[in-house]
Amino acid sequence: MRAIQITEFGGPEVLRETELPDPVAGAGQLLLDVDSAGVNFADTHTVEDSYLSRSTLPMVPGAEVVGRTADGRRVVALTDNGGYAQKAVVQEQLAVELPDDVTDGQALALVVQGLTAWHLMRTSARLAAGESVVVHAAAGGTGSLAVQLAREFGAGRVIATASTQDKRDLALELGADAAVDADPEGLTERLTAANGGRKVDVVLEMTGGPVFDASLAALAPFGRLVAYGMASRTAPTPVQPAQLMGRSRAVVGFWLMHCLGRPGMYREPLAELLAMTADGRLRPRVGGVYGLSEAARAHTEMRARRTVGKLVLDVTR
């Protein structure tokens, strides 16, 4: 089979197309003929071995696929790497059959980023009706869905951040009430101003560094900052308990992998997201489709912040 394999850690340049033996499914697994694979920002960390879980060489990256089972069912599934290939083995319990009116790209947008956005608000932030929500990187895969879900879940005000005017315009089109520049300089003040001069209730934060610091400073009493990434690859200022107690604020971490295998935390919310997409309430945005051999270019574009929405590898070309 054709696949993208890495034999050394590094940047996009280590992603190389090669021919590998077909994988073999074991007990409780399915072998899929892959049509499309999703590209996540986490993949860029996996390739350079800077992710929350360690990588082992050689490896085929890719944590999500849409493909066909031996009996012809079209499914979306998470993988334990191995997605950037013409065939992939997945755990049967993580494979979910797709409605005909949900495209490959939409399904791939939902299985990691959609589930993440759902859990950020439902599980970690426990968003209450009428609360204000800040969505960082609001034009990205998770952010573009979080903006829509925040509105669907009853947020009182949705404030988006993005690095360019085009991306801020997209966030407004998706339902944000306000969109501000993501630059950390003056960010606390811009978030407060966008919320009518009041501190905010919830921040969904995946940048780290000074953006995290500015976001924490923008939280109202009983506000929650949910950290789910560190795209800047820069650690924020360490948080002291007195900082949290002084304003009754909370910092919560989230990693989707902890939802797998827990009752009600994978198949059920994914089914809800698929149904919302099928009936038009949710619009997952596919930002770019690349051939399998263009995986390195997809990573380069994503790392340079030149993409919006969900990036997809068309494994058939």
Short mmCIF file of C-alpha atoms in Angstrom, two decimals:
data_model
loop_
_atom_site.label_atom_id
_atom_site.label_comp_id
_atom_site.label_asym_id
_atom_site.label_seq_id
_atom_site.Cartn_x
_atom_site.Cartn_y
_atom_site.Cartn_z
CA MET A 1 0.00 0.00 0.00
CA ARG A 2 0.99 3.64 -0.43
CA ALA A 3 1.60 5.41 2.87
CA ILE A 4 3.35 8.39 4.44
CA GLN A 5 6.00 7.20 6.86
CA ILE A 6 8.48 8.98 9.11
CA THR A 7 11.78 7.40 10.06
CA GLU A 8 13.14 10.42 11.94
CA PHE A 9 11.53 13.18 13.98
CA GLY A 10 11.32 16.70 12.62
CA GLY A 11 9.18 19.09 10.63
CA PRO A 12 7.15 18.51 7.47
CA GLU A 13 10.27 17.47 5.57
CA VAL A 14 10.34 14.07 7.35
CA LEU A 15 6.94 13.07 5.87
CA ARG A 16 7.81 10.81 2.94
CA GLU A 17 5.66 8.65 0.68
CA THR A 18 6.62 4.97 0.55
CA GLU A 19 5.26 1.48 -0.10
CA LEU A 20 4.52 -0.64 2.98
CA PRO A 21 2.92 -4.05 3.60
CA ASP A 22 -0.81 -3.94 4.26
CA PRO A 23 -1.62 -3.92 8.01
CA VAL A 24 -3.43 -6.91 9.47
CA ALA A 25 -6.47 -6.58 11.74
CA GLY A 26 -6.46 -8.43 15.05
CA ALA A 27 -9.23 -9.33 17.46
CA GLY A 28 -11.73 -6.49 17.90
CA GLN A 29 -10.26 -4.58 14.97
CA LEU A 30 -11.33 -3.65 11.44
CA LEU A 31 -9.19 -3.27 8.33
CA LEU A 32 -10.39 -0.28 6.33
CA ASP A 33 -9.79 0.71 2.73
CA VAL A 34 -9.10 4.38 3.41
CA ASP A 35 -10.68 7.05 1.21
CA SER A 36 -9.73 10.13 3.25
CA ALA A 37 -7.54 10.91 6.24
CA GLY A 38 -7.74 13.94 8.48
CA VAL A 39 -4.84 16.25 9.26
CA ASN A 40 -4.74 17.71 12.77
CA PHE A 41 -2.41 20.21 14.41
CA ALA A 42 -1.63 17.44 16.88
CA ASP A 43 -0.11 15.50 13.96
CA THR A 44 2.58 18.16 13.64
CA HIS A 45 3.50 17.54 17.28
CA THR A 46 3.46 13.77 16.77
CA VAL A 47 5.85 14.04 13.83
CA GLU A 48 8.38 16.02 15.88
CA ASP A 49 7.73 13.92 19.03
CA SER A 50 6.46 16.85 21.10
CA TYR A 51 2.92 15.56 21.70
CA LEU A 52 1.37 14.50 25.01
CA SER A 53 2.02 10.85 24.11
CA ARG A 54 5.44 9.82 22.83
CA SER A 55 5.96 8.67 19.25
CA THR A 56 7.84 5.55 18.15
CA LEU A 57 9.78 5.20 14.89
CA PRO A 58 9.16 4.22 12.20
CA MET A 59 5.56 5.34 12.10
CA VAL A 60 2.72 6.25 9.78
CA PRO A 61 1.02 9.38 11.20
CA GLY A 62 -2.69 10.10 11.10
CA ALA A 63 -5.29 9.77 13.84
CA GLU A 64 -8.56 9.68 11.86
CA VAL A 65 -9.85 8.10 8.68
CA VAL A 66 -12.95 7.61 6.59
CA GLY A 67 -13.00 4.28 4.78
CA ARG A 68 -14.86 1.13 3.84
CA THR A 69 -15.05 -2.09 5.80
CA ALA A 70 -14.76 -5.52 4.15
CA ASP A 71 -18.57 -5.73 4.08
CA GLY A 72 -18.91 -2.32 2.42
CA ARG A 73 -19.88 -0.07 5.33
CA ARG A 74 -18.62 3.51 5.18
CA VAL A 75 -17.26 4.53 8.57
CA VAL A 76 -15.27 7.23 10.31
CA ALA A 77 -12.83 6.12 12.98
CA LEU A 78 -10.02 7.22 15.21
CA THR A 79 -6.73 5.38 14.76
CA ASP A 80 -3.67 4.83 16.90
CA ASN A 81 -1.65 6.52 14.15
CA GLY A 82 -1.55 4.83 10.73
CA GLY A 83 -4.12 7.06 9.03
CA TYR A 84 -1.95 8.50 6.24
CA ALA A 85 -2.20 5.30 4.18
CA GLN A 86 -4.39 3.42 1.73
CA LYS A 87 -5.31 0.88 4.41
CA ALA A 88 -5.62 1.29 8.18
CA VAL A 89 -6.49 -0.88 11.15
CA VAL A 90 -8.92 0.63 13.67
CA GLN A 91 -10.59 -0.54 16.86
CA GLU A 92 -14.10 -1.71 15.99
CA GLN A 93 -15.54 0.20 18.98
CA LEU A 94 -14.16 3.47 17.54
CA ALA A 95 -15.66 3.01 14.07
CA VAL A 96 -18.97 4.81 13.50
CA GLU A 97 -21.10 4.28 10.39
CA LEU A 98 -21.77 7.47 8.45
CA PRO A 99 -25.03 8.89 7.09
CA ASP A 100 -25.01 9.22 3.28
CA ASP A 101 -25.53 12.98 3.49
CA VAL A 102 -22.37 13.62 5.56
CA THR A 103 -19.25 13.99 3.40
CA ASP A 104 -15.83 12.50 4.19
CA GLY A 105 -14.44 15.94 5.03
CA GLN A 106 -17.34 16.77 7.33
CA ALA A 107 -17.00 13.45 9.16
CA LEU A 108 -13.25 13.94 9.60
CA ALA A 109 -13.90 17.42 10.98
CA LEU A 110 -16.18 15.93 13.63
CA VAL A 111 -14.32 12.88 14.94
CA VAL A 112 -11.49 14.83 16.62
CA GLN A 113 -12.19 18.55 16.36
CA GLY A 114 -15.96 18.29 16.67
CA LEU A 115 -15.77 15.95 19.65
CA THR A 116 -13.13 18.19 21.20
CA ALA A 117 -15.30 21.30 20.80
CA TRP A 118 -18.31 19.42 22.22
CA HIS A 119 -16.41 18.24 25.30
CA LEU A 120 -14.66 21.59 25.86
CA MET A 121 -18.04 23.17 26.48
CA ARG A 122 -20.18 20.32 27.77
CA THR A 123 -17.68 18.35 29.86
CA SER A 124 -14.84 20.69 30.83
CA ALA A 125 -16.28 24.24 30.89
CA ARG A 126 -19.85 23.09 31.68
CA LEU A 127 -21.19 26.03 29.72
CA ALA A 128 -24.40 27.48 31.15
CA ALA A 129 -27.03 29.29 29.10
CA GLY A 130 -26.28 32.99 28.73
CA GLU A 131 -22.56 32.77 29.51
CA SER A 132 -19.92 34.43 27.34
CA VAL A 133 -17.46 32.22 25.47
CA VAL A 134 -14.12 33.14 23.90
CA VAL A 135 -13.00 30.84 21.08
CA HIS A 136 -9.36 31.23 20.10
CA ALA A 137 -8.25 30.24 16.57
CA ALA A 138 -11.90 30.53 15.60
CA ALA A 139 -11.30 29.87 11.90
CA GLY A 140 -9.49 26.59 12.55
CA GLY A 141 -10.86 23.07 12.65
CA THR A 142 -11.88 23.03 16.31
CA GLY A 143 -12.53 26.75 16.59
CA SER A 144 -14.91 26.98 13.63
CA LEU A 145 -17.02 24.20 15.15
CA ALA A 146 -16.78 25.61 18.68
CA VAL A 147 -18.20 28.94 17.51
CA GLN A 148 -21.23 27.17 16.07
CA LEU A 149 -21.70 24.81 19.02
CA ALA A 150 -21.43 27.64 21.54
CA ARG A 151 -24.34 29.32 19.81
CA GLU A 152 -26.26 26.02 19.62
CA PHE A 153 -25.62 25.35 23.33
CA GLY A 154 -27.04 28.69 24.44
CA ALA A 155 -24.03 30.95 24.95
CA GLY A 156 -25.02 34.54 25.61
CA ARG A 157 -22.12 36.01 23.65
CA VAL A 158 -19.54 34.30 21.44
CA ILE A 159 -16.24 36.15 21.01
CA ALA A 160 -13.81 34.83 18.40
CA THR A 161 -10.12 35.54 17.96
CA ALA A 162 -8.14 35.04 14.76
CA SER A 163 -4.92 36.33 13.24
CA THR A 164 -6.28 37.91 10.03
CA GLN A 165 -9.33 39.91 9.01
CA ASP A 166 -10.44 37.18 6.59
CA LYS A 167 -10.40 34.64 9.42
CA ARG A 168 -12.27 37.02 11.72
CA ASP A 169 -14.88 37.56 9.01
CA LEU A 170 -15.31 33.80 8.72
CA ALA A 171 -15.87 33.52 12.48
CA LEU A 172 -18.58 36.17 12.29
CA GLU A 173 -20.18 34.34 9.37
CA LEU A 174 -20.24 31.16 11.47
CA GLY A 175 -22.11 32.92 14.27
CA ALA A 176 -19.66 34.77 16.50
CA ASP A 177 -20.99 38.02 17.96
CA ALA A 178 -17.58 39.67 17.86
CA ALA A 179 -14.16 38.83 16.43
CA VAL A 180 -10.90 40.39 17.63
CA ASP A 181 -7.22 40.23 16.72
CA ALA A 182 -5.46 37.26 18.33
CA ASP A 183 -2.23 39.16 19.05
CA PRO A 184 -1.48 38.74 22.77
CA GLU A 185 -0.52 42.41 23.17
CA GLY A 186 -3.67 44.09 24.50
CA LEU A 187 -5.71 40.89 24.15
CA THR A 188 -7.16 41.04 27.67
CA GLU A 189 -8.53 44.51 27.00
CA ARG A 190 -9.93 43.54 23.57
CA LEU A 191 -11.74 40.51 25.01
CA THR A 192 -13.23 42.59 27.81
CA ALA A 193 -14.32 45.33 25.40
CA ALA A 194 -15.89 42.74 23.08
CA ASN A 195 -17.94 41.51 26.04
CA GLY A 196 -19.42 44.92 26.71
CA GLY A 197 -16.74 45.93 29.23
CA ARG A 198 -17.23 42.79 31.37
CA LYS A 199 -14.81 39.94 32.01
CA VAL A 200 -15.67 36.69 30.22
CA ASP A 201 -17.04 33.41 31.56
CA VAL A 202 -15.35 30.75 29.42
CA VAL A 203 -12.20 30.70 27.28
CA LEU A 204 -11.26 27.82 24.97
CA GLU A 205 -7.49 28.14 24.69
CA MET A 206 -5.07 26.18 22.49
CA THR A 207 -2.19 28.59 21.86
CA GLY A 208 -0.28 28.72 25.14
CA GLY A 209 2.33 31.34 25.98
CA PRO A 210 1.19 34.95 26.34
CA VAL A 211 -2.23 34.19 24.81
CA PHE A 212 -2.94 31.89 27.75
CA ASP A 213 -1.75 34.58 30.18
CA ALA A 214 -3.94 37.27 28.60
CA SER A 215 -6.94 34.93 28.50
CA LEU A 216 -6.62 34.04 32.17
CA ALA A 217 -6.52 37.74 33.02
CA ALA A 218 -9.76 38.23 31.08
CA LEU A 219 -11.75 35.70 33.17
CA ALA A 220 -14.62 36.85 35.38
CA PRO A 221 -15.16 35.40 38.86
CA PHE A 222 -16.12 31.73 38.46
CA GLY A 223 -14.80 31.85 34.89
CA ARG A 224 -13.18 28.76 33.36
CA LEU A 225 -10.24 28.61 30.99
CA VAL A 226 -10.02 25.24 29.21
CA ALA A 227 -6.56 24.52 27.79
CA TYR A 228 -6.47 21.93 25.01
CA GLY A 229 -3.31 22.71 23.05
CA MET A 230 -0.10 24.69 22.88
CA ALA A 231 0.15 25.67 19.23
CA SER A 232 2.74 28.37 19.93
CA ARG A 233 5.01 25.70 21.44
CA THR A 234 5.61 28.26 24.23
CA ALA A 235 4.65 27.53 27.83
CA PRO A 236 2.48 30.08 29.65
CA THR A 237 3.47 31.74 32.91
CA PRO A 238 3.04 29.18 35.73
CA VAL A 239 -0.31 29.59 37.48
CA GLN A 240 -0.28 29.95 41.26
CA PRO A 241 -3.26 28.83 43.37
CA ALA A 242 -3.59 32.34 44.85
CA GLN A 243 -4.23 33.70 41.34
CA LEU A 244 -7.17 31.32 40.98
CA MET A 245 -8.56 31.81 44.48
CA GLY A 246 -8.29 35.58 44.28
CA ARG A 247 -10.93 35.70 41.53
CA SER A 248 -12.55 32.26 41.93
CA ARG A 249 -11.23 31.28 38.51
CA ALA A 250 -10.50 27.79 37.17
CA VAL A 251 -8.01 26.37 34.68
CA VAL A 252 -9.02 23.01 33.21
CA GLY A 253 -7.01 20.78 30.89
CA PHE A 254 -8.58 18.62 28.19
CA TRP A 255 -7.29 15.78 26.00
CA LEU A 256 -9.76 13.84 23.86
CA MET A 257 -7.95 10.54 24.43
CA HIS A 258 -9.34 10.40 27.98
CA CYS A 259 -12.87 10.19 26.55
CA LEU A 260 -12.21 6.96 24.66
CA GLY A 261 -13.61 3.90 26.37
CA ARG A 262 -15.63 5.95 28.87
CA PRO A 263 -19.40 5.38 28.63
CA GLY A 264 -21.25 8.14 26.80
CA MET A 265 -18.17 10.17 25.85
CA TYR A 266 -17.46 9.03 22.28
CA ARG A 267 -20.19 7.41 20.22
CA GLU A 268 -23.07 9.39 21.71
CA PRO A 269 -21.70 12.93 21.25
CA LEU A 270 -20.35 11.96 17.81
CA ALA A 271 -23.81 10.72 16.82
CA GLU A 272 -25.25 14.06 17.97
CA LEU A 273 -22.68 15.96 15.89
CA LEU A 274 -23.34 13.83 12.82
CA ALA A 275 -27.10 14.37 13.16
CA MET A 276 -26.61 18.13 13.53
CA THR A 277 -24.48 18.12 10.39
CA ALA A 278 -26.94 16.01 8.42
CA ASP A 279 -29.81 18.39 9.19
CA GLY A 280 -27.78 21.55 8.56
CA ARG A 281 -27.54 22.93 12.10
CA LEU A 282 -23.77 22.42 12.09
CA ARG A 283 -21.53 23.31 9.15
CA PRO A 284 -18.11 21.65 9.41
CA ARG A 285 -15.80 23.58 7.13
CA VAL A 286 -13.29 21.77 4.93
CA GLY A 287 -10.41 24.15 4.36
CA GLY A 288 -8.17 22.17 2.02
CA VAL A 289 -7.93 18.78 0.32
CA TYR A 290 -4.48 17.41 -0.52
CA GLY A 291 -3.32 14.24 -2.23
CA LEU A 292 -1.60 11.66 -0.04
CA SER A 293 1.80 12.64 -1.44
CA GLU A 294 1.12 16.25 -0.41
CA ALA A 295 1.04 15.52 3.33
CA ALA A 296 4.20 17.56 3.92
CA ARG A 297 2.63 20.57 2.19
CA ALA A 298 -0.49 20.23 4.33
CA HIS A 299 1.65 20.27 7.49
CA THR A 300 3.64 23.27 6.22
CA GLU A 301 0.50 25.27 5.47
CA MET A 302 -1.07 24.40 8.82
CA ARG A 303 2.03 25.31 10.83
CA ALA A 304 2.26 28.63 8.99
CA ARG A 305 -1.37 29.49 9.94
CA ARG A 306 -2.36 29.71 6.28
CA THR A 307 -5.32 27.34 6.59
CA VAL A 308 -8.89 27.43 7.83
CA GLY A 309 -11.27 24.65 8.78
CA LYS A 310 -10.47 20.97 8.36
CA LEU A 311 -7.55 19.72 6.27
CA VAL A 312 -8.06 16.41 4.46
CA LEU A 313 -5.77 13.99 2.64
CA ASP A 314 -7.50 12.35 -0.35
CA VAL A 315 -5.83 8.96 -0.13
CA THR A 316 -7.20 7.92 -3.53
CA ARG A 317 -4.89 10.36 -5.29
#
